[in-house]
mmCIF file with all atom_site columns, C-alpha atoms in Angstrom:
data_model
loop_
_atom_site.group_PDB
_atom_site.id
_atom_site.type_symbol
_atom_site.label_atom_id
_atom_site.label_alt_id
_atom_site.label_comp_id
_atom_site.label_asym_id
_atom_site.label_entity_id
_atom_site.label_seq_id
_atom_site.pdbx_PDB_ins_code
_atom_site.Cartn_x
_atom_site.Cartn_y
_atom_site.Cartn_z
_atom_site.occupancy
_atom_site.B_iso_or_equiv
_atom_site.pdbx_formal_charge
_atom_site.auth_seq_id
_atom_site.auth_comp_id
_atom_site.auth_asym_id
_atom_site.auth_atom_id
_atom_site.pdbx_PDB_model_num
ATOM 1   C CA . ASP A 1 1   ? 0.000   0.000  0.000  1.00 0.00 ? 18  ASP A CA 1
ATOM 2   C CA . ALA A 1 2   ? 1.133   3.508  -0.736 1.00 0.00 ? 19  ALA A CA 1
ATOM 3   C CA . GLU A 1 3   ? 2.032   5.525  2.326  1.00 0.00 ? 20  GLU A CA 1
ATOM 4   C CA . ILE A 1 4   ? 3.867   8.470  3.796  1.00 0.00 ? 21  ILE A CA 1
ATOM 5   C CA . THR A 1 5   ? 6.571   7.812  6.355  1.00 0.00 ? 22  THR A CA 1
ATOM 6   C CA . GLN A 1 6   ? 8.491   10.116 8.653  1.00 0.00 ? 23  GLN A CA 1
ATOM 7   C CA . SER A 1 7   ? 11.776  9.493  10.421 1.00 0.00 ? 24  SER A CA 1
ATOM 8   C CA . PRO A 1 8   ? 12.890  9.644  13.080 1.00 0.00 ? 25  PRO A CA 1
ATOM 9   C CA . ARG A 1 9   ? 9.672   9.393  15.084 1.00 0.00 ? 26  ARG A CA 1
ATOM 10  C CA . HIS A 1 10  ? 11.379  10.769 18.174 1.00 0.00 ? 27  HIS A CA 1
ATOM 11  C CA . LYS A 1 11  ? 14.543  12.826 18.483 1.00 0.00 ? 28  LYS A CA 1
ATOM 12  C CA . ILE A 1 12  ? 16.278  14.724 21.246 1.00 0.00 ? 29  ILE A CA 1
ATOM 13  C CA . THR A 1 13  ? 18.949  17.200 20.276 1.00 0.00 ? 30  THR A CA 1
ATOM 14  C CA . GLU A 1 14  ? 20.859  20.134 21.695 1.00 0.00 ? 31  GLU A CA 1
ATOM 15  C CA . THR A 1 15  ? 20.519  23.817 20.958 1.00 0.00 ? 32  THR A CA 1
ATOM 16  C CA . GLY A 1 16  ? 22.579  24.867 17.957 1.00 0.00 ? 33  GLY A CA 1
ATOM 17  C CA . ARG A 1 17  ? 22.765  21.467 16.282 1.00 0.00 ? 34  ARG A CA 1
ATOM 18  C CA . GLN A 1 18  ? 21.521  20.870 12.748 1.00 0.00 ? 35  GLN A CA 1
ATOM 19  C CA . VAL A 1 19  ? 18.639  18.426 12.509 1.00 0.00 ? 36  VAL A CA 1
ATOM 20  C CA . THR A 1 20  ? 17.004  16.856 9.477  1.00 0.00 ? 37  THR A CA 1
ATOM 21  C CA . LEU A 1 21  ? 13.593  15.226 9.566  1.00 0.00 ? 38  LEU A CA 1
ATOM 22  C CA . ALA A 1 22  ? 12.845  12.897 6.681  1.00 0.00 ? 39  ALA A CA 1
ATOM 23  C CA . CYS A 1 23  ? 9.543   12.520 4.840  1.00 0.00 ? 40  CYS A CA 1
ATOM 24  C CA . HIS A 1 24  ? 8.989   9.913  2.136  1.00 0.00 ? 41  HIS A CA 1
ATOM 25  C CA . GLN A 1 25  ? 5.772   9.223  0.239  1.00 0.00 ? 42  GLN A CA 1
ATOM 26  C CA . THR A 1 26  ? 5.044   6.466  -2.235 1.00 0.00 ? 43  THR A CA 1
ATOM 27  C CA . TRP A 1 27  ? 1.874   7.927  -3.752 1.00 0.00 ? 44  TRP A CA 1
ATOM 28  C CA . ASN A 1 28  ? 3.754   9.935  -6.385 1.00 0.00 ? 45  ASN A CA 1
ATOM 29  C CA . HIS A 1 29  ? 2.022   13.087 -5.150 1.00 0.00 ? 46  HIS A CA 1
ATOM 30  C CA . ASN A 1 30  ? 3.393   16.363 -6.475 1.00 0.00 ? 47  ASN A CA 1
ATOM 31  C CA . ASN A 1 31  ? 2.339   18.395 -3.444 1.00 0.00 ? 48  ASN A CA 1
ATOM 32  C CA . MET A 1 32  ? 4.090   17.981 -0.094 1.00 0.00 ? 49  MET A CA 1
ATOM 33  C CA . PHE A 1 33  ? 3.859   20.008 3.118  1.00 0.00 ? 50  PHE A CA 1
ATOM 34  C CA . TRP A 1 34  ? 5.503   20.338 6.515  1.00 0.00 ? 51  TRP A CA 1
ATOM 35  C CA . TYR A 1 35  ? 3.496   21.454 9.548  1.00 0.00 ? 52  TYR A CA 1
ATOM 36  C CA . ARG A 1 36  ? 4.351   21.810 13.201 1.00 0.00 ? 53  ARG A CA 1
ATOM 37  C CA . GLN A 1 37  ? 1.824   21.152 15.942 1.00 0.00 ? 54  GLN A CA 1
ATOM 38  C CA . ASP A 1 38  ? 1.927   22.896 19.289 1.00 0.00 ? 55  ASP A CA 1
ATOM 39  C CA . LEU A 1 39  ? -0.677  23.069 22.047 1.00 0.00 ? 56  LEU A CA 1
ATOM 40  C CA . GLY A 1 40  ? -2.999  25.995 21.507 1.00 0.00 ? 57  GLY A CA 1
ATOM 41  C CA . HIS A 1 41  ? -1.791  26.644 17.956 1.00 0.00 ? 58  HIS A CA 1
ATOM 42  C CA . GLY A 1 42  ? -3.099  23.720 16.003 1.00 0.00 ? 59  GLY A CA 1
ATOM 43  C CA . LEU A 1 43  ? -1.009  22.982 12.920 1.00 0.00 ? 60  LEU A CA 1
ATOM 44  C CA . ARG A 1 44  ? 1.086   25.727 11.391 1.00 0.00 ? 61  ARG A CA 1
ATOM 45  C CA . LEU A 1 45  ? 2.542   25.513 7.906  1.00 0.00 ? 62  LEU A CA 1
ATOM 46  C CA . ILE A 1 46  ? 6.351   25.627 7.724  1.00 0.00 ? 63  ILE A CA 1
ATOM 47  C CA . HIS A 1 47  ? 7.226   24.944 4.081  1.00 0.00 ? 64  HIS A CA 1
ATOM 48  C CA . TYR A 1 48  ? 5.568   23.363 1.091  1.00 0.00 ? 65  TYR A CA 1
ATOM 49  C CA . SER A 1 49  ? 6.420   22.121 -2.382 1.00 0.00 ? 66  SER A CA 1
ATOM 50  C CA . TYR A 1 50  ? 4.326   21.693 -5.505 1.00 0.00 ? 67  TYR A CA 1
ATOM 51  C CA . GLY A 1 51  ? 6.876   19.663 -7.412 1.00 0.00 ? 68  GLY A CA 1
ATOM 52  C CA . VAL A 1 52  ? 10.533  18.834 -7.915 1.00 0.00 ? 69  VAL A CA 1
ATOM 53  C CA . GLN A 1 53  ? 12.786  21.857 -7.407 1.00 0.00 ? 70  GLN A CA 1
ATOM 54  C CA . ASP A 1 54  ? 9.823   23.908 -6.117 1.00 0.00 ? 71  ASP A CA 1
ATOM 55  C CA . THR A 1 55  ? 9.790   25.089 -2.482 1.00 0.00 ? 72  THR A CA 1
ATOM 56  C CA . ASN A 1 56  ? 7.764   27.787 -0.747 1.00 0.00 ? 73  ASN A CA 1
ATOM 57  C CA . LYS A 1 57  ? 7.716   29.366 2.689  1.00 0.00 ? 74  LYS A CA 1
ATOM 58  C CA . GLY A 1 58  ? 4.778   28.938 5.000  1.00 0.00 ? 75  GLY A CA 1
ATOM 59  C CA . GLU A 1 59  ? 3.740   31.039 7.966  1.00 0.00 ? 76  GLU A CA 1
ATOM 60  C CA . VAL A 1 60  ? 6.495   29.863 10.340 1.00 0.00 ? 77  VAL A CA 1
ATOM 61  C CA . SER A 1 61  ? 9.469   29.211 8.051  1.00 0.00 ? 78  SER A CA 1
ATOM 62  C CA . ASP A 1 62  ? 12.218  31.060 9.949  1.00 0.00 ? 79  ASP A CA 1
ATOM 63  C CA . GLY A 1 63  ? 14.954  28.643 11.018 1.00 0.00 ? 80  GLY A CA 1
ATOM 64  C CA . TYR A 1 64  ? 13.771  25.865 8.681  1.00 0.00 ? 81  TYR A CA 1
ATOM 65  C CA . SER A 1 65  ? 14.642  24.861 5.132  1.00 0.00 ? 82  SER A CA 1
ATOM 66  C CA . VAL A 1 66  ? 13.490  22.196 2.677  1.00 0.00 ? 83  VAL A CA 1
ATOM 67  C CA . SER A 1 67  ? 14.696  20.847 -0.634 1.00 0.00 ? 84  SER A CA 1
ATOM 68  C CA . ARG A 1 68  ? 12.835  18.810 -3.248 1.00 0.00 ? 85  ARG A CA 1
ATOM 69  C CA . SER A 1 69  ? 15.179  16.802 -5.470 1.00 0.00 ? 86  SER A CA 1
ATOM 70  C CA . ASN A 1 70  ? 12.656  14.083 -6.323 1.00 0.00 ? 87  ASN A CA 1
ATOM 71  C CA . THR A 1 71  ? 8.906   13.491 -6.105 1.00 0.00 ? 88  THR A CA 1
ATOM 72  C CA . GLU A 1 72  ? 9.019   11.118 -3.130 1.00 0.00 ? 89  GLU A CA 1
ATOM 73  C CA . ASP A 1 73  ? 11.021  13.085 -0.543 1.00 0.00 ? 90  ASP A CA 1
ATOM 74  C CA . LEU A 1 74  ? 10.804  16.434 1.226  1.00 0.00 ? 91  LEU A CA 1
ATOM 75  C CA . PRO A 1 75  ? 13.345  16.586 4.069  1.00 0.00 ? 92  PRO A CA 1
ATOM 76  C CA . LEU A 1 76  ? 12.978  19.367 6.638  1.00 0.00 ? 93  LEU A CA 1
ATOM 77  C CA . THR A 1 77  ? 16.206  20.838 8.046  1.00 0.00 ? 94  THR A CA 1
ATOM 78  C CA . LEU A 1 78  ? 16.571  22.901 11.178 1.00 0.00 ? 95  LEU A CA 1
ATOM 79  C CA . GLU A 1 79  ? 19.793  24.791 10.517 1.00 0.00 ? 96  GLU A CA 1
ATOM 80  C CA . SER A 1 80  ? 20.560  25.571 14.180 1.00 0.00 ? 97  SER A CA 1
ATOM 81  C CA . ALA A 1 81  ? 18.008  24.046 16.520 1.00 0.00 ? 98  ALA A CA 1
ATOM 82  C CA . ALA A 1 82  ? 16.417  26.294 19.141 1.00 0.00 ? 99  ALA A CA 1
ATOM 83  C CA . SER A 1 83  ? 14.297  25.386 22.158 1.00 0.00 ? 100 SER A CA 1
ATOM 84  C CA . SER A 1 84  ? 11.353  27.166 20.492 1.00 0.00 ? 101 SER A CA 1
ATOM 85  C CA . GLN A 1 85  ? 11.481  24.489 17.805 1.00 0.00 ? 102 GLN A CA 1
ATOM 86  C CA . THR A 1 86  ? 10.551  21.747 20.253 1.00 0.00 ? 103 THR A CA 1
ATOM 87  C CA . SER A 1 87  ? 7.363   20.450 18.678 1.00 0.00 ? 104 SER A CA 1
ATOM 88  C CA . VAL A 1 88  ? 5.686   17.643 16.810 1.00 0.00 ? 105 VAL A CA 1
ATOM 89  C CA . TYR A 1 89  ? 6.310   17.862 13.082 1.00 0.00 ? 106 TYR A CA 1
ATOM 90  C CA . PHE A 1 90  ? 3.950   16.451 10.479 1.00 0.00 ? 107 PHE A CA 1
ATOM 91  C CA . CYS A 1 91  ? 4.610   15.847 6.838  1.00 0.00 ? 108 CYS A CA 1
ATOM 92  C CA . ALA A 1 92  ? 1.679   15.649 4.421  1.00 0.00 ? 109 ALA A CA 1
ATOM 93  C CA . SER A 1 93  ? 1.072   15.187 0.723  1.00 0.00 ? 110 SER A CA 1
ATOM 94  C CA . SER A 1 94  ? -1.895  15.795 -1.515 1.00 0.00 ? 111 SER A CA 1
ATOM 95  C CA . ARG A 1 95  ? -3.101  14.156 -4.675 1.00 0.00 ? 112 ARG A CA 1
ATOM 96  C CA . THR A 1 96  ? -5.692  16.421 -6.236 1.00 0.00 ? 113 THR A CA 1
ATOM 97  C CA . GLY A 1 97  ? -4.700  19.966 -6.955 1.00 0.00 ? 114 GLY A CA 1
ATOM 98  C CA . ARG A 1 98  ? -3.157  22.305 -4.460 1.00 0.00 ? 115 ARG A CA 1
ATOM 99  C CA . THR A 1 99  ? -6.083  22.527 -2.057 1.00 0.00 ? 116 THR A CA 1
ATOM 100 C CA . GLY A 1 100 ? -7.214  18.945 -1.902 1.00 0.00 ? 117 GLY A CA 1
ATOM 101 C CA . GLU A 1 101 ? -7.264  16.268 0.748  1.00 0.00 ? 118 GLU A CA 1
ATOM 102 C CA . LEU A 1 102 ? -4.032  15.931 2.711  1.00 0.00 ? 119 LEU A CA 1
ATOM 103 C CA . PHE A 1 103 ? -2.485  12.596 3.671  1.00 0.00 ? 120 PHE A CA 1
ATOM 104 C CA . PHE A 1 104 ? -0.421  12.836 6.845  1.00 0.00 ? 121 PHE A CA 1
ATOM 105 C CA . GLY A 1 105 ? 2.504   10.936 8.244  1.00 0.00 ? 122 GLY A CA 1
ATOM 106 C CA . GLU A 1 106 ? 2.555   9.789  11.867 1.00 0.00 ? 123 GLU A CA 1
ATOM 107 C CA . GLY A 1 107 ? 4.653   12.718 13.043 1.00 0.00 ? 124 GLY A CA 1
ATOM 108 C CA . SER A 1 108 ? 8.160   13.329 14.388 1.00 0.00 ? 125 SER A CA 1
ATOM 109 C CA . ARG A 1 109 ? 8.467   14.514 17.977 1.00 0.00 ? 126 ARG A CA 1
ATOM 110 C CA . LEU A 1 110 ? 11.514  16.764 18.353 1.00 0.00 ? 127 LEU A CA 1
ATOM 111 C CA . THR A 1 111 ? 12.870  17.962 21.671 1.00 0.00 ? 128 THR A CA 1
ATOM 112 C CA . VAL A 1 112 ? 15.577  20.632 21.688 1.00 0.00 ? 129 VAL A CA 1
ATOM 113 C CA . LEU A 1 113 ? 17.428  20.894 25.010 1.00 0.00 ? 130 LEU A CA 1
ATOM 114 C CA . SER B 2 1   ? -2.043  33.132 12.011 1.00 0.00 ? 12  SER B CA 1
ATOM 115 C CA . GLN B 2 2   ? -4.843  30.584 11.995 1.00 0.00 ? 13  GLN B CA 1
ATOM 116 C CA . GLN B 2 3   ? -7.599  30.886 9.454  1.00 0.00 ? 14  GLN B CA 1
ATOM 117 C CA . GLY B 2 4   ? -10.064 28.544 11.143 1.00 0.00 ? 15  GLY B CA 1
ATOM 118 C CA . GLU B 2 5   ? -11.160 28.755 14.748 1.00 0.00 ? 16  GLU B CA 1
ATOM 119 C CA . GLU B 2 6   ? -12.992 25.799 16.247 1.00 0.00 ? 17  GLU B CA 1
ATOM 120 C CA . ASP B 2 7   ? -15.600 26.001 18.954 1.00 0.00 ? 18  ASP B CA 1
ATOM 121 C CA . PRO B 2 8   ? -15.791 24.545 21.532 1.00 0.00 ? 19  PRO B CA 1
ATOM 122 C CA . GLN B 2 9   ? -12.175 23.831 22.414 1.00 0.00 ? 20  GLN B CA 1
ATOM 123 C CA . ALA B 2 10  ? -13.281 20.695 24.261 1.00 0.00 ? 21  ALA B CA 1
ATOM 124 C CA . LEU B 2 11  ? -16.488 18.657 24.335 1.00 0.00 ? 22  LEU B CA 1
ATOM 125 C CA . SER B 2 12  ? -17.497 15.737 26.543 1.00 0.00 ? 23  SER B CA 1
ATOM 126 C CA . ILE B 2 13  ? -20.608 13.699 25.748 1.00 0.00 ? 24  ILE B CA 1
ATOM 127 C CA . GLN B 2 14  ? -22.140 10.309 26.436 1.00 0.00 ? 25  GLN B CA 1
ATOM 128 C CA . GLU B 2 15  ? -22.022 7.508  23.907 1.00 0.00 ? 26  GLU B CA 1
ATOM 129 C CA . GLY B 2 16  ? -25.067 7.659  21.636 1.00 0.00 ? 27  GLY B CA 1
ATOM 130 C CA . GLU B 2 17  ? -25.378 11.449 21.807 1.00 0.00 ? 28  GLU B CA 1
ATOM 131 C CA . ASN B 2 18  ? -24.674 13.757 18.895 1.00 0.00 ? 29  ASN B CA 1
ATOM 132 C CA . ALA B 2 19  ? -21.561 15.933 18.850 1.00 0.00 ? 30  ALA B CA 1
ATOM 133 C CA . THR B 2 20  ? -21.469 19.289 17.102 1.00 0.00 ? 31  THR B CA 1
ATOM 134 C CA . MET B 2 21  ? -18.306 21.249 16.451 1.00 0.00 ? 32  MET B CA 1
ATOM 135 C CA . ASN B 2 22  ? -18.130 24.644 14.818 1.00 0.00 ? 33  ASN B CA 1
ATOM 136 C CA . CYS B 2 23  ? -15.486 26.378 12.755 1.00 0.00 ? 34  CYS B CA 1
ATOM 137 C CA . SER B 2 24  ? -15.251 30.033 11.800 1.00 0.00 ? 35  SER B CA 1
ATOM 138 C CA . TYR B 2 25  ? -12.807 31.506 9.317  1.00 0.00 ? 36  TYR B CA 1
ATOM 139 C CA . LYS B 2 26  ? -11.777 34.939 8.160  1.00 0.00 ? 37  LYS B CA 1
ATOM 140 C CA . THR B 2 27  ? -11.190 35.102 4.415  1.00 0.00 ? 38  THR B CA 1
ATOM 141 C CA . SER B 2 28  ? -12.780 33.660 1.290  1.00 0.00 ? 39  SER B CA 1
ATOM 142 C CA . ILE B 2 29  ? -12.059 29.988 0.713  1.00 0.00 ? 40  ILE B CA 1
ATOM 143 C CA . ASN B 2 30  ? -11.884 27.416 -2.060 1.00 0.00 ? 41  ASN B CA 1
ATOM 144 C CA . ASN B 2 31  ? -12.949 24.588 0.217  1.00 0.00 ? 42  ASN B CA 1
ATOM 145 C CA . LEU B 2 32  ? -13.137 23.603 3.875  1.00 0.00 ? 43  LEU B CA 1
ATOM 146 C CA . GLN B 2 33  ? -12.020 20.258 5.225  1.00 0.00 ? 44  GLN B CA 1
ATOM 147 C CA . TRP B 2 34  ? -12.417 18.406 8.508  1.00 0.00 ? 45  TRP B CA 1
ATOM 148 C CA . TYR B 2 35  ? -9.745  16.128 9.906  1.00 0.00 ? 46  TYR B CA 1
ATOM 149 C CA . ARG B 2 36  ? -9.555  13.806 12.868 1.00 0.00 ? 47  ARG B CA 1
ATOM 150 C CA . GLN B 2 37  ? -6.506  13.084 15.013 1.00 0.00 ? 48  GLN B CA 1
ATOM 151 C CA . ASN B 2 38  ? -6.258  10.276 17.517 1.00 0.00 ? 49  ASN B CA 1
ATOM 152 C CA . SER B 2 39  ? -3.823  10.804 20.357 1.00 0.00 ? 50  SER B CA 1
ATOM 153 C CA . GLY B 2 40  ? -0.234  10.456 19.198 1.00 0.00 ? 51  GLY B CA 1
ATOM 154 C CA . ARG B 2 41  ? -1.173  9.866  15.562 1.00 0.00 ? 52  ARG B CA 1
ATOM 155 C CA . GLY B 2 42  ? -1.277  11.779 12.328 1.00 0.00 ? 53  GLY B CA 1
ATOM 156 C CA . LEU B 2 43  ? -4.354  13.563 11.004 1.00 0.00 ? 54  LEU B CA 1
ATOM 157 C CA . VAL B 2 44  ? -6.879  11.689 8.923  1.00 0.00 ? 55  VAL B CA 1
ATOM 158 C CA . HIS B 2 45  ? -9.092  13.413 6.374  1.00 0.00 ? 56  HIS B CA 1
ATOM 159 C CA . LEU B 2 46  ? -12.822 13.099 7.055  1.00 0.00 ? 57  LEU B CA 1
ATOM 160 C CA . ILE B 2 47  ? -14.680 15.245 4.571  1.00 0.00 ? 58  ILE B CA 1
ATOM 161 C CA . LEU B 2 48  ? -14.215 18.138 2.139  1.00 0.00 ? 59  LEU B CA 1
ATOM 162 C CA . ILE B 2 49  ? -16.903 20.669 1.284  1.00 0.00 ? 60  ILE B CA 1
ATOM 163 C CA . ARG B 2 50  ? -16.455 23.131 -1.560 1.00 0.00 ? 61  ARG B CA 1
ATOM 164 C CA . SER B 2 51  ? -17.340 26.797 -1.304 1.00 0.00 ? 62  SER B CA 1
ATOM 165 C CA . ASN B 2 52  ? -20.374 26.325 -3.581 1.00 0.00 ? 63  ASN B CA 1
ATOM 166 C CA . GLU B 2 53  ? -21.794 23.499 -1.457 1.00 0.00 ? 64  GLU B CA 1
ATOM 167 C CA . ARG B 2 54  ? -23.983 23.966 1.620  1.00 0.00 ? 65  ARG B CA 1
ATOM 168 C CA . GLU B 2 55  ? -24.158 20.501 3.126  1.00 0.00 ? 66  GLU B CA 1
ATOM 169 C CA . LYS B 2 56  ? -22.388 17.191 2.792  1.00 0.00 ? 67  LYS B CA 1
ATOM 170 C CA . HIS B 2 57  ? -22.810 13.770 4.392  1.00 0.00 ? 68  HIS B CA 1
ATOM 171 C CA . SER B 2 58  ? -20.468 10.868 4.941  1.00 0.00 ? 69  SER B CA 1
ATOM 172 C CA . GLY B 2 59  ? -21.730 8.017  7.103  1.00 0.00 ? 70  GLY B CA 1
ATOM 173 C CA . ARG B 2 60  ? -22.452 9.460  10.562 1.00 0.00 ? 71  ARG B CA 1
ATOM 174 C CA . LEU B 2 61  ? -20.874 12.788 9.633  1.00 0.00 ? 72  LEU B CA 1
ATOM 175 C CA . ARG B 2 62  ? -22.746 15.842 8.432  1.00 0.00 ? 73  ARG B CA 1
ATOM 176 C CA . VAL B 2 63  ? -20.931 19.022 7.469  1.00 0.00 ? 74  VAL B CA 1
ATOM 177 C CA . THR B 2 64  ? -22.557 22.349 6.711  1.00 0.00 ? 75  THR B CA 1
ATOM 178 C CA . LEU B 2 65  ? -20.974 25.440 5.240  1.00 0.00 ? 76  LEU B CA 1
ATOM 179 C CA . ASP B 2 66  ? -22.302 28.999 5.400  1.00 0.00 ? 77  ASP B CA 1
ATOM 180 C CA . THR B 2 67  ? -20.011 31.217 3.339  1.00 0.00 ? 78  THR B CA 1
ATOM 181 C CA . SER B 2 68  ? -22.003 34.353 4.189  1.00 0.00 ? 79  SER B CA 1
ATOM 182 C CA . LYS B 2 69  ? -21.199 33.807 7.871  1.00 0.00 ? 80  LYS B CA 1
ATOM 183 C CA . LYS B 2 70  ? -17.799 32.276 7.142  1.00 0.00 ? 81  LYS B CA 1
ATOM 184 C CA . SER B 2 71  ? -18.614 29.294 9.296  1.00 0.00 ? 82  SER B CA 1
ATOM 185 C CA . SER B 2 72  ? -18.944 25.515 9.159  1.00 0.00 ? 83  SER B CA 1
ATOM 186 C CA . SER B 2 73  ? -20.185 22.832 11.499 1.00 0.00 ? 84  SER B CA 1
ATOM 187 C CA . LEU B 2 74  ? -19.377 19.156 11.865 1.00 0.00 ? 85  LEU B CA 1
ATOM 188 C CA . LEU B 2 75  ? -22.060 16.920 13.329 1.00 0.00 ? 86  LEU B CA 1
ATOM 189 C CA . ILE B 2 76  ? -21.251 13.396 14.445 1.00 0.00 ? 87  ILE B CA 1
ATOM 190 C CA . THR B 2 77  ? -24.447 11.458 15.070 1.00 0.00 ? 88  THR B CA 1
ATOM 191 C CA . ALA B 2 78  ? -24.832 8.547  17.512 1.00 0.00 ? 89  ALA B CA 1
ATOM 192 C CA . SER B 2 79  ? -21.310 9.012  18.827 1.00 0.00 ? 90  SER B CA 1
ATOM 193 C CA . ARG B 2 80  ? -19.181 6.088  19.965 1.00 0.00 ? 91  ARG B CA 1
ATOM 194 C CA . ALA B 2 81  ? -16.289 5.853  22.400 1.00 0.00 ? 92  ALA B CA 1
ATOM 195 C CA . ALA B 2 82  ? -14.055 5.287  19.362 1.00 0.00 ? 93  ALA B CA 1
ATOM 196 C CA . ASP B 2 83  ? -14.935 8.801  18.140 1.00 0.00 ? 94  ASP B CA 1
ATOM 197 C CA . THR B 2 84  ? -12.838 10.218 20.992 1.00 0.00 ? 95  THR B CA 1
ATOM 198 C CA . ALA B 2 85  ? -10.213 12.329 19.210 1.00 0.00 ? 96  ALA B CA 1
ATOM 199 C CA . SER B 2 86  ? -9.326  15.880 18.231 1.00 0.00 ? 97  SER B CA 1
ATOM 200 C CA . TYR B 2 87  ? -11.122 17.344 15.248 1.00 0.00 ? 98  TYR B CA 1
ATOM 201 C CA . PHE B 2 88  ? -9.679  20.098 13.081 1.00 0.00 ? 99  PHE B CA 1
ATOM 202 C CA . CYS B 2 89  ? -11.151 22.261 10.400 1.00 0.00 ? 100 CYS B CA 1
ATOM 203 C CA . ALA B 2 90  ? -8.855  23.397 7.615  1.00 0.00 ? 101 ALA B CA 1
ATOM 204 C CA . THR B 2 91  ? -9.512  26.042 5.023  1.00 0.00 ? 102 THR B CA 1
ATOM 205 C CA . ALA B 2 92  ? -7.972  26.035 1.589  1.00 0.00 ? 103 ALA B CA 1
ATOM 206 C CA . SER B 2 93  ? -7.720  29.320 -0.231 1.00 0.00 ? 104 SER B CA 1
ATOM 207 C CA . LEU B 2 94  ? -6.577  30.320 -3.671 1.00 0.00 ? 105 LEU B CA 1
ATOM 208 C CA . LYS B 2 95  ? -5.183  33.507 -2.206 1.00 0.00 ? 106 LYS B CA 1
ATOM 209 C CA . GLY B 2 96  ? -1.664  33.472 -0.890 1.00 0.00 ? 107 GLY B CA 1
ATOM 210 C CA . GLY B 2 97  ? -0.537  30.415 -2.801 1.00 0.00 ? 108 GLY B CA 1
ATOM 211 C CA . PHE B 2 98  ? -3.185  27.744 -2.412 1.00 0.00 ? 109 PHE B CA 1
ATOM 212 C CA . LYS B 2 99  ? -2.302  26.894 1.164  1.00 0.00 ? 110 LYS B CA 1
ATOM 213 C CA . THR B 2 100 ? -4.363  24.786 3.547  1.00 0.00 ? 111 THR B CA 1
ATOM 214 C CA . ILE B 2 101 ? -4.524  26.366 7.004  1.00 0.00 ? 112 ILE B CA 1
ATOM 215 C CA . PHE B 2 102 ? -5.657  24.574 10.150 1.00 0.00 ? 113 PHE B CA 1
ATOM 216 C CA . GLY B 2 103 ? -7.467  25.720 13.252 1.00 0.00 ? 114 GLY B CA 1
ATOM 217 C CA . ALA B 2 104 ? -6.519  24.780 16.827 1.00 0.00 ? 115 ALA B CA 1
ATOM 218 C CA . GLY B 2 105 ? -9.033  21.926 16.986 1.00 0.00 ? 116 GLY B CA 1
ATOM 219 C CA . THR B 2 106 ? -11.811 20.611 19.203 1.00 0.00 ? 117 THR B CA 1
ATOM 220 C CA . ARG B 2 107 ? -11.046 17.795 21.638 1.00 0.00 ? 118 ARG B CA 1
ATOM 221 C CA . LEU B 2 108 ? -13.979 15.386 21.771 1.00 0.00 ? 119 LEU B CA 1
ATOM 222 C CA . PHE B 2 109 ? -14.347 12.868 24.566 1.00 0.00 ? 120 PHE B CA 1
ATOM 223 C CA . VAL B 2 110 ? -17.109 10.290 24.266 1.00 0.00 ? 121 VAL B CA 1
ATOM 224 C CA . LYS B 2 111 ? -17.885 8.463  27.489 1.00 0.00 ? 122 LYS B CA 1
ATOM 225 C CA . ALA B 2 112 ? -18.947 4.839  27.247 1.00 0.00 ? 123 ALA B CA 1
#
């Protein structure tokens, strides 16, 4: 079955370190998204991509970067982790258009000490 | 900033009762979607309603959309303990790059 997987599922790191969260989908979806989820804020969009070599900033993109070298993967990099980036990160992809149903991964819980 | 705002923030009901959650948003939309999230899991899409639709059904779910009031409601009929989860509305807009923006969610607890 096609799916979307995130790794690692849990990570603890130190302030200032670079961290990369992986997202891999096997649906061949063009559209991929990264959200972070924090209590009281719901999900906030970090970055998104509508195809290979396309990346766009979301509402909370500072301190994060993404790259899209193929259809299946959209890794999220925290250049220099900060305690404010402790959160649960969700990757999602969509099949139909740019505003269609999103398929989510199971999330990556990141703790920055 | 969030586009959708759910109300109430939390809801506790008995099994068999109906659960109603509301969502209000600020700008014009292309569609509105409802998602469910079980504790510790990813979000799962429940239903999508387009801006030119007023009501949509899927099993025990009924969604209404009032674009003049910029609001939507999700009704879960004959709730079950397994419906215990957080429910999020998400609005998709053509403005600002076709992004889908989520609200903070409603936590539903269904007591057996």
